[in-house]
mmCIF file of C-alpha atoms in Angstrom:
data_model
loop_
_atom_site.group_PDB
_atom_site.id
_atom_site.type_symbol
_atom_site.label_atom_id
_atom_site.label_comp_id
_atom_site.label_asym_id
_atom_site.label_seq_id
_atom_site.Cartn_x
_atom_site.Cartn_y
_atom_site.Cartn_z
ATOM 1 C CA MET A 20 -4.899 32.517 -8.945
ATOM 2 C CA THR A 21 -6.484 35.449 -6.360
ATOM 3 C CA ASP A 22 -9.824 34.934 -7.530
ATOM 4 C CA GLY A 23 -9.726 31.369 -8.224
ATOM 5 C CA CYS A 24 -10.104 28.447 -10.673
ATOM 6 C CA ASP A 25 -10.796 25.892 -12.255
ATOM 7 C CA MET A 26 -8.089 22.336 -11.968
ATOM 8 C CA ILE A 27 -8.531 19.237 -13.673
ATOM 9 C CA ALA A 28 -7.274 15.611 -12.148
ATOM 10 C CA ASN A 29 -6.616 12.702 -14.585
ATOM 11 C CA LEU A 30 -8.879 10.059 -12.442
ATOM 12 C CA GLN A 31 -6.345 6.995 -14.143
ATOM 13 C CA ASN A 32 -4.055 6.975 -10.788
ATOM 14 C CA LEU A 33 -5.306 7.444 -8.046
ATOM 15 C CA PRO A 34 -3.193 7.482 -4.834
ATOM 16 C CA GLU A 35 -4.009 5.122 -1.964
ATOM 17 C CA ILE A 36 -4.777 7.071 1.285
ATOM 18 C CA GLN A 37 -4.354 6.053 4.869
ATOM 19 C CA THR A 38 -6.651 7.532 7.613
ATOM 20 C CA ALA A 39 -6.826 6.069 11.401
ATOM 21 C CA ASP A 40 -8.373 3.236 12.315
ATOM 22 C CA SER A 41 -11.337 5.653 13.819
ATOM 23 C CA ILE A 42 -12.115 7.030 10.620
ATOM 24 C CA LYS A 43 -14.139 5.644 7.972
ATOM 25 C CA ILE A 44 -15.359 6.820 4.786
ATOM 26 C CA LYS A 45 -18.377 5.789 3.034
ATOM 27 C CA ARG A 46 -21.015 6.870 0.560
ATOM 28 C CA ALA A 47 -23.993 8.784 2.333
ATOM 29 C CA PHE A 48 -27.346 7.624 3.015
ATOM 30 C CA VAL A 49 -30.366 9.649 1.984
ATOM 31 C CA GLY A 50 -31.326 8.971 5.439
ATOM 32 C CA GLU A 51 -28.889 10.620 6.516
ATOM 33 C CA LYS A 52 -29.366 14.106 4.842
ATOM 34 C CA ASP A 53 -30.789 16.406 7.598
ATOM 35 C CA ALA A 54 -27.292 15.776 9.484
ATOM 36 C CA VAL A 55 -24.937 16.389 6.906
ATOM 37 C CA LEU A 56 -26.613 19.426 5.436
ATOM 38 C CA ALA A 57 -26.911 20.880 9.178
ATOM 39 C CA PHE A 58 -22.986 19.839 9.392
ATOM 40 C CA VAL A 59 -22.420 21.385 5.712
ATOM 41 C CA GLU A 60 -23.964 24.950 7.389
ATOM 42 C CA ARG A 61 -22.666 24.741 10.142
ATOM 43 C CA CYS A 62 -18.584 24.243 9.668
ATOM 44 C CA PHE A 63 -19.262 26.482 6.210
ATOM 45 C CA GLY A 64 -22.043 28.720 6.031
ATOM 46 C CA PRO A 65 -25.346 28.176 3.476
ATOM 47 C CA GLY A 66 -23.492 28.490 0.446
ATOM 48 C CA TRP A 67 -22.579 24.830 -0.283
ATOM 49 C CA LYS A 68 -25.987 23.412 1.065
ATOM 50 C CA GLY A 69 -27.306 23.428 -2.100
ATOM 51 C CA GLU A 70 -25.213 21.126 -3.604
ATOM 52 C CA VAL A 71 -24.650 19.433 -0.887
ATOM 53 C CA GLU A 72 -28.611 18.210 -1.432
ATOM 54 C CA HIS A 73 -28.599 18.417 -4.464
ATOM 55 C CA ALA A 74 -25.704 15.431 -4.453
ATOM 56 C CA MET A 75 -27.407 13.532 -1.730
ATOM 57 C CA MET A 76 -30.940 12.864 -3.301
ATOM 58 C CA GLN A 77 -29.917 12.212 -6.776
ATOM 59 C CA GLU A 78 -30.364 7.997 -7.050
ATOM 60 C CA LEU A 79 -27.340 6.825 -5.863
ATOM 61 C CA PRO A 80 -25.754 9.840 -3.729
ATOM 62 C CA LYS A 81 -23.072 11.083 -4.535
ATOM 63 C CA CYS A 82 -21.401 12.441 -1.528
ATOM 64 C CA PHE A 83 -19.039 10.671 0.587
ATOM 65 C CA ILE A 84 -18.678 11.095 4.475
ATOM 66 C CA ALA A 85 -15.918 10.778 6.889
ATOM 67 C CA THR A 86 -17.146 9.962 10.700
ATOM 68 C CA GLU A 87 -14.306 9.634 13.512
ATOM 69 C CA ASN A 88 -16.193 7.431 16.204
ATOM 70 C CA GLY A 89 -19.779 7.992 14.669
ATOM 71 C CA LYS A 90 -19.274 11.319 14.386
ATOM 72 C CA LEU A 91 -19.607 13.754 10.772
ATOM 73 C CA ILE A 92 -16.101 15.152 10.697
ATOM 74 C CA GLY A 93 -16.722 15.547 6.814
ATOM 75 C CA PHE A 94 -18.266 15.158 3.130
ATOM 76 C CA ALA A 95 -17.087 15.243 -0.218
ATOM 77 C CA CYS A 96 -19.489 15.744 -3.292
ATOM 78 C CA TYR A 97 -18.899 15.504 -7.303
ATOM 79 C CA ASP A 98 -21.674 16.212 -10.149
ATOM 80 C CA ALA A 99 -22.922 18.076 -7.241
ATOM 81 C CA THR A 100 -22.340 21.384 -9.685
ATOM 82 C CA ALA A 101 -22.019 20.505 -12.502
ATOM 83 C CA LYS A 102 -21.321 16.671 -14.407
ATOM 84 C CA GLY A 103 -18.267 15.838 -14.174
ATOM 85 C CA PHE A 104 -16.876 18.483 -11.519
ATOM 86 C CA PHE A 105 -15.486 16.944 -8.022
ATOM 87 C CA GLY A 106 -17.323 19.376 -4.787
ATOM 88 C CA PRO A 107 -17.647 20.957 -2.742
ATOM 89 C CA ILE A 108 -15.510 18.801 0.069
ATOM 90 C CA GLY A 109 -15.173 20.198 3.555
ATOM 91 C CA ILE A 110 -13.601 19.056 6.924
ATOM 92 C CA ASP A 111 -14.020 20.408 10.494
ATOM 93 C CA PRO A 112 -11.362 22.907 11.611
ATOM 94 C CA GLU A 113 -10.889 20.830 14.535
ATOM 95 C CA LYS A 114 -10.467 17.336 11.924
ATOM 96 C CA ARG A 115 -8.303 18.756 9.562
ATOM 97 C CA GLY A 116 -4.369 17.426 8.695
ATOM 98 C CA GLY A 117 -5.182 13.837 9.585
ATOM 99 C CA ASN A 118 -5.690 13.056 5.558
ATOM 100 C CA VAL A 119 -8.773 13.493 6.424
ATOM 101 C CA GLY A 120 -9.397 15.219 3.332
ATOM 102 C CA LYS A 121 -7.219 13.833 1.064
ATOM 103 C CA ALA A 122 -8.720 10.076 1.944
ATOM 104 C CA LEU A 123 -12.638 11.872 1.089
ATOM 105 C CA LEU A 124 -11.025 13.289 -1.839
ATOM 106 C CA VAL A 125 -9.525 9.979 -3.456
ATOM 107 C CA ARG A 126 -12.608 8.121 -2.464
ATOM 108 C CA THR A 127 -15.143 10.793 -3.950
ATOM 109 C CA LEU A 128 -12.415 10.503 -7.369
ATOM 110 C CA ASN A 129 -12.505 7.325 -7.297
ATOM 111 C CA ALA A 130 -16.023 7.112 -7.711
ATOM 112 C CA MET A 131 -15.942 9.036 -10.567
ATOM 113 C CA ARG A 132 -13.806 7.102 -12.181
ATOM 114 C CA GLU A 133 -15.875 4.090 -11.795
ATOM 115 C CA TYR A 134 -19.186 6.003 -12.523
ATOM 116 C CA GLY A 135 -17.015 6.467 -15.961
ATOM 117 C CA TYR A 136 -15.485 9.241 -16.025
ATOM 118 C CA ALA A 137 -11.793 10.027 -17.217
ATOM 119 C CA TYR A 138 -11.500 13.742 -15.104
ATOM 120 C CA ALA A 139 -13.182 15.371 -12.911
ATOM 121 C CA ILE A 140 -12.951 19.049 -12.613
ATOM 122 C CA ILE A 141 -12.507 20.234 -9.643
ATOM 123 C CA GLY A 142 -14.072 24.418 -9.499
ATOM 124 C CA TRP A 143 -13.345 27.864 -8.384
ATOM 125 C CA VAL A 144 -10.342 26.655 -6.942
ATOM 126 C CA LYS A 145 -8.699 29.147 -4.502
ATOM 127 C CA ASP A 146 -6.318 28.352 -1.104
ATOM 128 C CA ALA A 147 -6.204 24.533 -2.003
ATOM 129 C CA GLU A 148 -4.027 24.567 -5.150
ATOM 130 C CA MET A 149 -1.543 22.348 -3.570
ATOM 131 C CA PHE A 150 -3.770 19.996 -1.510
ATOM 132 C CA TYR A 151 -4.854 19.555 -5.364
ATOM 133 C CA ARG A 152 -1.660 19.310 -7.243
ATOM 134 C CA LYS A 153 0.188 17.169 -4.352
ATOM 135 C CA THR A 154 -3.111 15.081 -4.128
ATOM 136 C CA VAL A 155 -3.888 13.832 -7.360
ATOM 137 C CA GLY A 156 -1.910 15.778 -10.121
ATOM 138 C CA ALA A 157 -4.340 18.004 -10.212
ATOM 139 C CA GLU A 158 -3.352 21.144 -13.395
ATOM 140 C CA PHE A 159 -5.367 24.340 -13.637
ATOM 141 C CA ILE A 160 -7.641 24.602 -16.920
ATOM 142 C CA LYS A 161 -6.175 27.956 -19.255
ATOM 143 C CA GLY A 162 -9.515 30.045 -18.811
ATOM 144 C CA GLY A 163 -11.275 28.459 -16.117
ATOM 145 C CA GLU A 164 -11.737 31.630 -13.785
ATOM 146 C CA PRO A 165 -15.402 32.084 -12.701
ATOM 147 C CA GLU A 166 -16.333 34.294 -15.061
ATOM 148 C CA ASN A 167 -15.684 31.300 -17.612
ATOM 149 C CA SER A 168 -17.372 28.427 -15.807
ATOM 150 C CA VAL A 169 -20.120 27.187 -14.785
ATOM 151 C CA TYR A 170 -20.343 29.806 -12.107
ATOM 152 C CA SER A 171 -20.666 32.670 -14.433
ATOM 153 C CA ASN A 172 -24.258 32.340 -14.018
ATOM 154 C CA LEU A 173 -24.673 32.396 -10.308
ATOM 155 C CA ILE A 174 -26.998 35.390 -8.526
ATOM 156 C CA SER A 175 -25.314 38.080 -6.886
ATOM 157 C CA MET A 176 -25.763 36.790 -2.945
#
């Protein structure tokens, strides 16, 4: 899947993920919006900034953040791209490999389940296919290529 494809994850039997004691996962507070958006833009460029801002500005923010000793090291959102969609997700490149991404993914998917979703769409997955498969048993959706998904309406940048 070189161009990416949407995946689907069942939210009924999510795993528990442990992280180091110094890492905390919490729902983002709207007062943290500027810091979170600056982190997103610095580490991942401007492409996801609008989606993260949308998730942050909902009545109950649909963005979770990971901190280590009070410093922001990652984020994950849902209902940002479209209803029922997980993502975007991003971990500081220097902090990858310590279960932070897995913990953010599972915490966010649990919130989606609590909100009433039975499944989550994980949009436009490229290189992270095995991460989603191994962590939550996600599978590609037949016909879920970007040109057949919510992404078909994106303007060229």
